[in-house]
Tab-separated table of C-alpha atoms and ligand atoms in Angstrom:
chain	number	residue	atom	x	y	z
F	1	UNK	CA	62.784	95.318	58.699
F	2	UNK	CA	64.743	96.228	61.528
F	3	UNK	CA	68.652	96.344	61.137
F	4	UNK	CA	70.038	93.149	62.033
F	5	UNK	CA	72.674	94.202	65.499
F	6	UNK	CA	76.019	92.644	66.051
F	7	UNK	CA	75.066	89.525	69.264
F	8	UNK	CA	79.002	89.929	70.241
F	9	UNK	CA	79.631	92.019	72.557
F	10	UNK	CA	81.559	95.407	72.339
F	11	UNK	CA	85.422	94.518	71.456
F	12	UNK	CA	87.351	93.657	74.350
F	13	UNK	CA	84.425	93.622	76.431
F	14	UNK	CA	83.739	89.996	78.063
F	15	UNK	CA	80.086	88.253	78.208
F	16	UNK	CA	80.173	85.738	81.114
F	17	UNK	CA	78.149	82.641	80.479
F	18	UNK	CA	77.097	79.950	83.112
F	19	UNK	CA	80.471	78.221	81.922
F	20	UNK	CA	82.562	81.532	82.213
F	21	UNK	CA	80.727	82.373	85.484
F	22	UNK	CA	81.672	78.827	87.105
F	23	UNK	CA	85.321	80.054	86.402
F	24	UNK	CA	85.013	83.651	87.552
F	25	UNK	CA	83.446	82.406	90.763
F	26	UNK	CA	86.560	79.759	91.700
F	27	UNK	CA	88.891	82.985	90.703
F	28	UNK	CA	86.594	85.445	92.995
F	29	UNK	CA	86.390	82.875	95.780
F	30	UNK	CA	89.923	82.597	96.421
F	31	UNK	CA	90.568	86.676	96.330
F	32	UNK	CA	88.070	86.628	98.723
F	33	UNK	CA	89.132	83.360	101.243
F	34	UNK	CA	92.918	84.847	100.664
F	35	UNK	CA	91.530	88.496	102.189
F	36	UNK	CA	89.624	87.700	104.433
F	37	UNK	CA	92.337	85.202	105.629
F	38	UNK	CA	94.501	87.892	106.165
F	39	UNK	CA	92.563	90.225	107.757
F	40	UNK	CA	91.819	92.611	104.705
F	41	UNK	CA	88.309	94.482	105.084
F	42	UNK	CA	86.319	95.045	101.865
F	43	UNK	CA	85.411	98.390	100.683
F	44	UNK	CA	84.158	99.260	97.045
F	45	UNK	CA	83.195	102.303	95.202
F	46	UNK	CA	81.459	103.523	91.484
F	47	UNK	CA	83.152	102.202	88.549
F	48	UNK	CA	83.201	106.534	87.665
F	49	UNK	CA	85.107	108.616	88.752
F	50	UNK	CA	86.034	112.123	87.919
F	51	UNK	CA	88.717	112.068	85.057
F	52	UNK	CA	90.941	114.634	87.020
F	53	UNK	CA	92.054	111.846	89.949
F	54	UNK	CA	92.497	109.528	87.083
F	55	UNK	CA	94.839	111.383	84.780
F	56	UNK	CA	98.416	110.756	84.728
F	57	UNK	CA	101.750	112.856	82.882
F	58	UNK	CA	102.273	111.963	79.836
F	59	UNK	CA	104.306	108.806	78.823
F	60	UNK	CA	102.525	106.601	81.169
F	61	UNK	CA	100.624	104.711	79.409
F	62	UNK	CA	97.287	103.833	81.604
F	63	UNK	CA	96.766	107.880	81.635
F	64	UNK	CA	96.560	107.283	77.591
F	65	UNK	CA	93.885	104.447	78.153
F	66	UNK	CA	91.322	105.844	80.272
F	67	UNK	CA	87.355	106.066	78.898
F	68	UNK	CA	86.214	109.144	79.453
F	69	UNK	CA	83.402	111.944	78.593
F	70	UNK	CA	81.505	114.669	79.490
F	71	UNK	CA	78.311	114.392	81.021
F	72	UNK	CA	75.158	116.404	80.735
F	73	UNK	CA	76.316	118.824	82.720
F	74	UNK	CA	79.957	118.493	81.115
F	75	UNK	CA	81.536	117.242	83.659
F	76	UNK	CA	84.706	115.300	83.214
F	77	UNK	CA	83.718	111.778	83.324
F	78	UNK	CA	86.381	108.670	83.758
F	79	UNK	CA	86.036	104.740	84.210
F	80	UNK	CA	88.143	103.572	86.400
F	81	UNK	CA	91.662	101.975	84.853
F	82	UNK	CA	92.500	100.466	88.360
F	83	UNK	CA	91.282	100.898	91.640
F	84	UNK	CA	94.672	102.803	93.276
F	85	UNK	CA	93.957	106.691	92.594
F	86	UNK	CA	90.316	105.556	93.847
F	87	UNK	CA	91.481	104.091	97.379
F	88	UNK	CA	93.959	107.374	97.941
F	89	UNK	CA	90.560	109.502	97.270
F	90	UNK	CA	88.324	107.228	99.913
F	91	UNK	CA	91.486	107.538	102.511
F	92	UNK	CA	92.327	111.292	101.541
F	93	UNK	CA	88.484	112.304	102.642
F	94	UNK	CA	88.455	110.356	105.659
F	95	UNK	CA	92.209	110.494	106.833
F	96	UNK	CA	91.256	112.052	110.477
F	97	UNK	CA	89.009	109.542	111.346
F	98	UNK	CA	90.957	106.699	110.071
F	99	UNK	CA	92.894	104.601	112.244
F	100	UNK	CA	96.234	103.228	110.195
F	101	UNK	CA	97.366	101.556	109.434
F	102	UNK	CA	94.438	100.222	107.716
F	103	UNK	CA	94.257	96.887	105.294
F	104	UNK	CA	91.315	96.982	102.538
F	105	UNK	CA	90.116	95.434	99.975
F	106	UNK	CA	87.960	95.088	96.438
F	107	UNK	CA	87.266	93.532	93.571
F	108	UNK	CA	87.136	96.093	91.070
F	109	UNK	CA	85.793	96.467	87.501
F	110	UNK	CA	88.664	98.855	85.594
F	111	UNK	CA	88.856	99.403	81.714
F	112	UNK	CA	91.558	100.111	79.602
F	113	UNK	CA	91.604	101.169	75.979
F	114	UNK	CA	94.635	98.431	75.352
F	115	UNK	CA	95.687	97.351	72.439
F	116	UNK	CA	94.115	94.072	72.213
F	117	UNK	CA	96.950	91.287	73.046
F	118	UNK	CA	97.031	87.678	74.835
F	119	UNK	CA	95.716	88.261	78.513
F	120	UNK	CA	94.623	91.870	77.320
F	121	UNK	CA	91.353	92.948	77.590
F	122	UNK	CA	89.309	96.335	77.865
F	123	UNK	CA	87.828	95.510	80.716
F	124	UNK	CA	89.470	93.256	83.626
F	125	UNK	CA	88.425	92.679	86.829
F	126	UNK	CA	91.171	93.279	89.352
F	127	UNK	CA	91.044	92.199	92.825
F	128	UNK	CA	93.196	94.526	95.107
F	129	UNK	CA	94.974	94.583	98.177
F	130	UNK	CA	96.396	97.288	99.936
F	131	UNK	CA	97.962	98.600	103.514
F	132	UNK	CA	97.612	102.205	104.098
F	133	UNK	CA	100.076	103.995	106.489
F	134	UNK	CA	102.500	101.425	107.201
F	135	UNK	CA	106.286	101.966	106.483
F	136	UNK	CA	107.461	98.726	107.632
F	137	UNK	CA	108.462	96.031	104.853
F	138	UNK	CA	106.092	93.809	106.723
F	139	UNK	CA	103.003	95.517	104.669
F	140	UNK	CA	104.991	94.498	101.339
F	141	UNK	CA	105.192	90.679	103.182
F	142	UNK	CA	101.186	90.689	104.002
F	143	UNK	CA	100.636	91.885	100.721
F	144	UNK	CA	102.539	89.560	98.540
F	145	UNK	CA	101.592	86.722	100.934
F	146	UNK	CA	98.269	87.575	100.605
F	147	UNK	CA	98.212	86.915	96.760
F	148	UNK	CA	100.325	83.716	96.947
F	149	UNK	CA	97.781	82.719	98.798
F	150	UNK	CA	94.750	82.670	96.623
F	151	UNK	CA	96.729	81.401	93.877
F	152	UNK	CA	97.600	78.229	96.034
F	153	UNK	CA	93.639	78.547	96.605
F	154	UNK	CA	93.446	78.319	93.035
F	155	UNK	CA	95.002	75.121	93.128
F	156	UNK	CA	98.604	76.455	91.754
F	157	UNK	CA	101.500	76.353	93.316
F	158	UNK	CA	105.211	77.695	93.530
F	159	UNK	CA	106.368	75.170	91.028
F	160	UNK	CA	103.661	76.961	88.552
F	161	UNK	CA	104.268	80.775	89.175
F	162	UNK	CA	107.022	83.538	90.664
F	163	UNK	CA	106.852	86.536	91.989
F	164	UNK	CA	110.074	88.718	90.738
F	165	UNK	CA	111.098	91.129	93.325
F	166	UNK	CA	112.940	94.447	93.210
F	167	UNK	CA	112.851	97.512	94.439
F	168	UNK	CA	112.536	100.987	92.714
F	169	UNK	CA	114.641	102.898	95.743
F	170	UNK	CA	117.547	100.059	95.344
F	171	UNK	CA	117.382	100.246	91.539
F	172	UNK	CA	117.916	104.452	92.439
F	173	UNK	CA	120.769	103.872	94.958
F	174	UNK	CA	122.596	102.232	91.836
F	175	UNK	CA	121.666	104.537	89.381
F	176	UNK	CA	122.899	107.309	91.704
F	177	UNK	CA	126.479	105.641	92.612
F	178	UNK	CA	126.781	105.598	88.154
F	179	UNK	CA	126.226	109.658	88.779
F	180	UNK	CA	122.659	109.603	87.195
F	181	UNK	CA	121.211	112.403	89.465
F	182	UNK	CA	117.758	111.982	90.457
F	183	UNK	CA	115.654	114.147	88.784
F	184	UNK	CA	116.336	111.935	86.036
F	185	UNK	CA	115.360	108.934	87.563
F	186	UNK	CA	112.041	108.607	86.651
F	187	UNK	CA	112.268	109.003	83.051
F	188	UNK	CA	115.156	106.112	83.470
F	189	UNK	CA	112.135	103.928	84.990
F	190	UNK	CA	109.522	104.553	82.248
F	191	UNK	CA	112.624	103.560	79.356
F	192	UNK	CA	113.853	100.693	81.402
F	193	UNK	CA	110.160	98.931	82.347
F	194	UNK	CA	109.745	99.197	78.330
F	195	UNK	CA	112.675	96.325	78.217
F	196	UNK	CA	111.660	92.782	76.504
F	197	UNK	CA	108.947	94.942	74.926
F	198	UNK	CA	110.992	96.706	72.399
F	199	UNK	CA	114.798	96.317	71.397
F	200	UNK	CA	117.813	97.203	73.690
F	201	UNK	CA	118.532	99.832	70.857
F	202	UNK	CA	114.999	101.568	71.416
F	203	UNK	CA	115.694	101.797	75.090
F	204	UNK	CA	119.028	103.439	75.006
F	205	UNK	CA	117.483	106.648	72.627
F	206	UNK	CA	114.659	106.669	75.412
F	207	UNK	CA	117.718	107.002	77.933
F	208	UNK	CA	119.119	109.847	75.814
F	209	UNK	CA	116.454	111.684	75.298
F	210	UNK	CA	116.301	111.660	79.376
F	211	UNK	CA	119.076	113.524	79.212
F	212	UNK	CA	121.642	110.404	80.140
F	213	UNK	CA	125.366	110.598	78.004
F	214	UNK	CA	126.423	107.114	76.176
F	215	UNK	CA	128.494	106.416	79.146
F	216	UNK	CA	125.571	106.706	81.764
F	217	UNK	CA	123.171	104.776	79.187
F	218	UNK	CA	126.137	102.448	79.358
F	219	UNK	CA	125.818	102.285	82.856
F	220	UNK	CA	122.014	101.568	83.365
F	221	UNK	CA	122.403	98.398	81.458
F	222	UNK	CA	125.343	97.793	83.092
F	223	UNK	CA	123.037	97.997	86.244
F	224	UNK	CA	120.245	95.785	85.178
F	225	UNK	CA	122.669	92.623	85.119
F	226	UNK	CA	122.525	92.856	89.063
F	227	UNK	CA	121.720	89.552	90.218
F	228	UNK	CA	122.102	89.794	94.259
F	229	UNK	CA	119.634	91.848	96.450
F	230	UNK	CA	121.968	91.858	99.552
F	231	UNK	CA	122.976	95.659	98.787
F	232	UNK	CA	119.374	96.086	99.814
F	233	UNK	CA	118.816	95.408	103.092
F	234	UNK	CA	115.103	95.756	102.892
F	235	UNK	CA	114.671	93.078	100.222
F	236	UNK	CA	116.741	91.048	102.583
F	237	UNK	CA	114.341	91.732	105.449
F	238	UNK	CA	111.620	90.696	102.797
F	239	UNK	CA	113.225	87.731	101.565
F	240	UNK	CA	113.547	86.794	105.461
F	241	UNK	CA	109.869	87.309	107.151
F	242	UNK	CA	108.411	85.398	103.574
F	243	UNK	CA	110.882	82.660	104.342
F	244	UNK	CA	109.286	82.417	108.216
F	245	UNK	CA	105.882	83.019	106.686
F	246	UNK	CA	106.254	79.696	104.219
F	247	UNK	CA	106.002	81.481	100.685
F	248	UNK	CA	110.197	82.121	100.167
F	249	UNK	CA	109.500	79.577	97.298
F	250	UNK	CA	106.818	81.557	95.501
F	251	UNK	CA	109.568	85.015	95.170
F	252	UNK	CA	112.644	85.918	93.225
F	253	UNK	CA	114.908	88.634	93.018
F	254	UNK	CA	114.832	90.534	89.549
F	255	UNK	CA	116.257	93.945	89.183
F	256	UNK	CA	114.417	94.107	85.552
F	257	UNK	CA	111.253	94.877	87.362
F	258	UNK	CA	110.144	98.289	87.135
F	259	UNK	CA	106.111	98.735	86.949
F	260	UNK	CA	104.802	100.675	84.442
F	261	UNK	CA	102.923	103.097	87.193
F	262	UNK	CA	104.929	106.405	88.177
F	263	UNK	CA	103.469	106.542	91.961
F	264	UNK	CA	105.543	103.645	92.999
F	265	UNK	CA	108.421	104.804	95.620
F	266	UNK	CA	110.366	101.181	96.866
F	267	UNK	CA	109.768	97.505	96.325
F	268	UNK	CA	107.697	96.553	93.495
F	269	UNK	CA	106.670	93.114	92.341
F	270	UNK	CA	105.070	91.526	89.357
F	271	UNK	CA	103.820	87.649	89.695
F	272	UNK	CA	104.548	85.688	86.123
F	273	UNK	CA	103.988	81.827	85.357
F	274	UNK	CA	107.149	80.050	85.626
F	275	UNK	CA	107.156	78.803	81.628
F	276	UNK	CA	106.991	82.660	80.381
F	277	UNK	CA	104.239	81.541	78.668
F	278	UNK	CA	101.384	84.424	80.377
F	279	UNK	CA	101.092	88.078	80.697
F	280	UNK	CA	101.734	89.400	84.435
F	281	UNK	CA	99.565	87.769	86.833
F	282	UNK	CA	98.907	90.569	89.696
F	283	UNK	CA	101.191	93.388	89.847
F	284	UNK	CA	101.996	95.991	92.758
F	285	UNK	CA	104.002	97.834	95.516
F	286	UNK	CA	105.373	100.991	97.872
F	287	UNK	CA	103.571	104.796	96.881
F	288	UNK	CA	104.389	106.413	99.592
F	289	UNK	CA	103.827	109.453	97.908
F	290	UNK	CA	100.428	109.330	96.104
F	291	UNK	CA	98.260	110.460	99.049
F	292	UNK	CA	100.160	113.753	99.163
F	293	UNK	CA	100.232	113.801	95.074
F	294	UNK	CA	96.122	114.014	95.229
F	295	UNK	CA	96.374	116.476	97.875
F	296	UNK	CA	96.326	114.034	101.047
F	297	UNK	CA	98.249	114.066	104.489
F	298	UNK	CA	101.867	112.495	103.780
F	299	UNK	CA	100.662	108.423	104.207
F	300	UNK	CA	102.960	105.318	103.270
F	301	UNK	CA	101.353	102.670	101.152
F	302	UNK	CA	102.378	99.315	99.825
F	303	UNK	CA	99.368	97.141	97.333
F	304	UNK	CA	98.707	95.065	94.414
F	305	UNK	CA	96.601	94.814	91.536
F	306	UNK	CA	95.428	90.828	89.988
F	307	UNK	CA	93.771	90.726	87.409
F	308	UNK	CA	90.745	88.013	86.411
F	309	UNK	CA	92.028	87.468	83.383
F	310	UNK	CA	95.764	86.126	83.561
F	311	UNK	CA	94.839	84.108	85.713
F	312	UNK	CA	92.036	82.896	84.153
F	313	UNK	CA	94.050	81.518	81.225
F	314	UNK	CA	96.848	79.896	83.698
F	315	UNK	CA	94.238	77.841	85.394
F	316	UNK	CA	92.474	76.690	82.068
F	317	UNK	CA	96.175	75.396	80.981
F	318	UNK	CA	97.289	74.263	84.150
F	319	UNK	CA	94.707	72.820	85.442
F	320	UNK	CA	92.383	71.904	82.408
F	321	UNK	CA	89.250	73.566	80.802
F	322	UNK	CA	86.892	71.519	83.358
F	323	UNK	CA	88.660	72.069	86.621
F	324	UNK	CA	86.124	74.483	87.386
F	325	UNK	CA	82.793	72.644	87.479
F	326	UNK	CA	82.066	70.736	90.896
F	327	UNK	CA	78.992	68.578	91.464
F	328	UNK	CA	76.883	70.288	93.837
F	329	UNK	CA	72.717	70.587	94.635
F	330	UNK	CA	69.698	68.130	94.000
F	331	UNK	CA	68.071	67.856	90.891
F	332	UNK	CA	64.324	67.269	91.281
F	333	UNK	CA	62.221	64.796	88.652
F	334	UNK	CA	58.755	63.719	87.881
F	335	UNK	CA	57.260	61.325	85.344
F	336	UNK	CA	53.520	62.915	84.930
F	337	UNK	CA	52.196	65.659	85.195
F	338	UNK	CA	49.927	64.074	88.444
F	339	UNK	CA	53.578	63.890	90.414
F	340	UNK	CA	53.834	67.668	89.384
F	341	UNK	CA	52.549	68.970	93.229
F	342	UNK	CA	54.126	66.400	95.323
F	343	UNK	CA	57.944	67.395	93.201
F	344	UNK	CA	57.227	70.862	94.035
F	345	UNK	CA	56.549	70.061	97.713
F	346	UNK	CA	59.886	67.973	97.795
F	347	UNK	CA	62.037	70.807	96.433
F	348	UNK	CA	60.426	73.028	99.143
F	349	UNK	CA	60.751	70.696	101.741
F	350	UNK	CA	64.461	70.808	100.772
F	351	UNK	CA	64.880	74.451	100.098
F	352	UNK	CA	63.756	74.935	103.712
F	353	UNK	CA	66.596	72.142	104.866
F	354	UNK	CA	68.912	74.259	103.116
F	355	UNK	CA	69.718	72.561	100.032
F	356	UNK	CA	69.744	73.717	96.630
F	357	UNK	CA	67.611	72.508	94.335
F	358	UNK	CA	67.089	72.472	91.006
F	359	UNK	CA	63.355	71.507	90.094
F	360	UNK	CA	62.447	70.093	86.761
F	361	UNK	CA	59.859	72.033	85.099
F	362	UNK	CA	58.292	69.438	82.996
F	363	UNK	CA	57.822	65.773	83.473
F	364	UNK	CA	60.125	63.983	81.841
F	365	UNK	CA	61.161	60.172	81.058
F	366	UNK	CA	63.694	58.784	83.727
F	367	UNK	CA	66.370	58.671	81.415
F	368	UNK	CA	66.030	61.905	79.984
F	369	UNK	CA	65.759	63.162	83.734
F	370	UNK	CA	68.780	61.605	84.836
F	371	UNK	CA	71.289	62.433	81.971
F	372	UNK	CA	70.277	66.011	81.939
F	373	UNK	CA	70.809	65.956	85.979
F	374	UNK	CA	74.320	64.498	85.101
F	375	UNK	CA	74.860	67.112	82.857
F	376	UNK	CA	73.815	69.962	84.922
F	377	UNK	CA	76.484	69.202	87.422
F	378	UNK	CA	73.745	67.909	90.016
F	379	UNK	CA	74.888	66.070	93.211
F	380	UNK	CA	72.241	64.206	94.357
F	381	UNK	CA	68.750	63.742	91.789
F	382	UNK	CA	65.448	62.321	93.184
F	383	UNK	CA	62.900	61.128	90.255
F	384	UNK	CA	59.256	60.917	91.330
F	385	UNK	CA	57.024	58.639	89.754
F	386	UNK	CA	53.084	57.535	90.671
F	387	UNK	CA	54.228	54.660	92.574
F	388	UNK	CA	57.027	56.915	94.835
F	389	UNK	CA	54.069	59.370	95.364
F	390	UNK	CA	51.813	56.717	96.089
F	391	UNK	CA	54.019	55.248	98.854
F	392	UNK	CA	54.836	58.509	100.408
F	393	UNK	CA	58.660	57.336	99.785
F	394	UNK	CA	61.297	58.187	96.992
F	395	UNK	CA	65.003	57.422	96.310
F	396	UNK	CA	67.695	60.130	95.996
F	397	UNK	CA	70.715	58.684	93.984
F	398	UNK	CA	74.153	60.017	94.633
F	399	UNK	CA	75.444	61.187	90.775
F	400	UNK	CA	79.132	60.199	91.806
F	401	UNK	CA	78.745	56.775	93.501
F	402	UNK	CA	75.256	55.649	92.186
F	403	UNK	CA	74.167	54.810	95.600
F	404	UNK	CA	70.596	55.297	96.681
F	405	UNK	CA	68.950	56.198	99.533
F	406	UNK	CA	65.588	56.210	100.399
F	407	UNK	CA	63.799	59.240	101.506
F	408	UNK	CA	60.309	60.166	102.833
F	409	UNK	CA	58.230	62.733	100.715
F	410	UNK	CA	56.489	64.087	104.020
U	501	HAM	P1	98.729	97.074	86.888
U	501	HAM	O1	100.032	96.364	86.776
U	501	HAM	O2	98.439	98.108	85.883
U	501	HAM	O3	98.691	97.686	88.357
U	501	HAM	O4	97.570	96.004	86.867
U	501	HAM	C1	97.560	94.957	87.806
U	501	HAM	C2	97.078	93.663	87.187
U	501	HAM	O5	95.810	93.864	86.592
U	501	HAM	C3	97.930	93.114	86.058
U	501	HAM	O6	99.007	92.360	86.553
U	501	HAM	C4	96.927	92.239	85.332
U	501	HAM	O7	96.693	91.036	86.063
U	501	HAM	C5	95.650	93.044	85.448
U	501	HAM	N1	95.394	93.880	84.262
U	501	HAM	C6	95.781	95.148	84.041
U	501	HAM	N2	95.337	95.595	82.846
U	501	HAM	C7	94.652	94.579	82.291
U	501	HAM	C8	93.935	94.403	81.057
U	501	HAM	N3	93.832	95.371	80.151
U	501	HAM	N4	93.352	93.210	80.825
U	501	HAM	C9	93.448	92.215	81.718
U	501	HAM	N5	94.090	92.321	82.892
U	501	HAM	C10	94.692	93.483	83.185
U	501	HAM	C11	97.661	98.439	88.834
U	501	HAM	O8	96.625	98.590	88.285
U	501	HAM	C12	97.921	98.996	90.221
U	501	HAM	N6	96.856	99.967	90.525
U	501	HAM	C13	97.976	97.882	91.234
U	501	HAM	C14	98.177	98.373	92.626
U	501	HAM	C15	97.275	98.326	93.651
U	501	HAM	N7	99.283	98.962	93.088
U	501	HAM	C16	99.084	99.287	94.369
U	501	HAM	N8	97.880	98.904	94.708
């Protein structure tokens, strides 16, 4: 006998059901409404890519969760972990032609050997948004407003989530003024965006082994208790146009954001529900300087990164597990099998009128027909029995009201 197989699918791998798929579409609808509402143009690419783009220095941690292999031909074979190294590759190869700045968008598959946690999976979808080749802090504004936007979409609103605010050049204006020269800078990042993940303590040997003294780990905590932005007068400008733009209420100021990602250069956001209770919710910002890291013309960039997931779990809690499911389409009934032809006529006759219908495949007792129509999320139903098909005339209920209205079968 043949070996029995495991039905679940590969750990931290997701199957989508009907049920799942009714969620992922509400999610994927309002990326999409909340692009194309702000002028965004899609693009998309292969979920491989080659693993050199995708590699990162050590100590960041996506470079350490990337799937890879060798092919046939040993090549050096990557999935994707997020869509950013990607879009600088697409832009790179076509940066003559391109007229910036430009403002595209995906939903992308990535995967991620994570450890498995709440709101952590191997595999995410992650719908981005970026502006290429646009230095001012009105890209950051489109951006951000963009994914406020399909969250309110979503049905949320500022009351359920914040976006904390900072930015990685203010954050290295204060370092600097402490006399922590640059070139340490980015090891001071990697430590600090490890904070509320492991103890204070933890963080400061991080800080020392970057080559800081006591006095200048001192300092960098000292630093992360700032609680004003107006030393920066680009998060001011930010804070300003989202105030004109109606989404002030959705943003805070937090200096304790630092993004995991090394290519960011300026402001960087991360979007969190307002009881603490979720992972990040989308995640992004400046890299002005990954085109030229891959070997690109010198390009601003400002984007984010939200994840299906999150998200996913917010909406289930917030606005409960059936908030998804919406009547819609016409279920289509018939008692014997001699009402079989004139039922398939009706659901072609209303096919071609541009409804969707969902034809029984057996006959069935009215009752049976009617609570299984109910259940299916049908709109409208229509049962036919001899003496509808006799008369040339049947009834189509409304599910929601009960009403009935009468309707010709030719
Ligand atoms: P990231 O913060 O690594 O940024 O990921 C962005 C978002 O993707 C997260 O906030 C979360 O919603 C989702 N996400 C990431 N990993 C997982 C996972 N293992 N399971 C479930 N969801 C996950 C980036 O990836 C940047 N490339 C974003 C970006 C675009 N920056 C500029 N442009």
């Amino acid at each position: 006998m043949a070996e029995k197989i495991s039905f679940e699918a590969p750990r931290g791998m997701r199957d989508f059901y009907p049920e799942d798929m009714l969620w992922r579409n509400k999610v994927f609808d309002a990326f999409r409404a909340a692009g194309e509402a702000a002028g965004f143009e899609p693009y998309d690419s292969c979920v491989v890519e080659s693993y050199e783009l995708l590699a990162r220095k050590a100590g960041e941690e996506v470079g350490e969760q990337i799937y890879h292999f060798f092919d046939k031909s040993e090549r050096h074979i990557a999935l994707r972990a997020e869509m950013t190294p990607t879009l600088a590759r697409m832009v790179a190869q076509r940066q003559k032609e391109l007229s910036f700045p430009i403002k595209w968008t995906t939903i992308a598959q990535c995967f991620r050997y994570e450890r498995m946690t709440k709101g952590r999976k191997r595999e995410h979808y992650q719908w981005n948004v970026d502006i290429i080749g646009e230095d001012s802090i009105l890209a950051e504004v489109e951006v951000i407003g963009a994914a406020c936007d399909a969250l309110r979409r979503m049905g949320l609103t500022s009351a359920d989530f914040k976006v904390h605010v900072s930015s990685r050049k203010f954050l290295g204006e204060l370092l600097a003024k402490s006399g922590i020269a640059a070139d340490k800078h980015a090891q001071v990042f990697l430590a600090l965006d490890k904070r509320g993940k492991m103890p204070d303590s933890e963080i400061a040997a991080m800080l020392r082994d970057g080559g800081l003294s006591d006095a200048e780990v001192e300092a960098t905590f000292g630093i992360m208790e700032t609680k004003s932005y107006e030393a920066c007068p680009e998060l001011v400008e930010l804070f300003r146009l989202a105030g004109i733009a109606g989404f002030a209420d959705c943003l805070e100021f937090d200096i304790g954001v630092i993004r995991g990602l090394s290519y960011y250069t300026g402001v960087v956001f991360e979007c969190f529900d307002t009881k603490g209770e979720f992972r990040a919710i989308f995640g992004g910002g400046r890299y002005d300087n990954l085109l030229t890291t891959i070997g690109g013309e010198p390009t601003s960039a400002v984007g984010l990164g939200f994840g299906d997931v999150v998200v996913t779990e917010l909406l289930k809690s917030r606005l409960g597990a059936d908030a998804a499911k919406a009547k819609k389409g016409i279920a289509v009934g018939f008692m014997f099998p001699e009402q079989r032809d004139a039922a398939v006529a009706l659901a072609a006759k209303l096919r071609r009128e541009g409804e969707s219908v969902n034809l029984s495949l057996r006959s069935q007792k009215p009752k049976k027909f009617f609570s299984h129509a109910d259940s299916g999320g049908a709109a409208k139903a229509v049962f036919l029995g001899p003496d509808d098909v006799e008369k040339g005339v049947a009834r189509m209920k409304d599910m929601e009201t009960r009403e009935e209205k009468e309707i010709s079968l030719t």
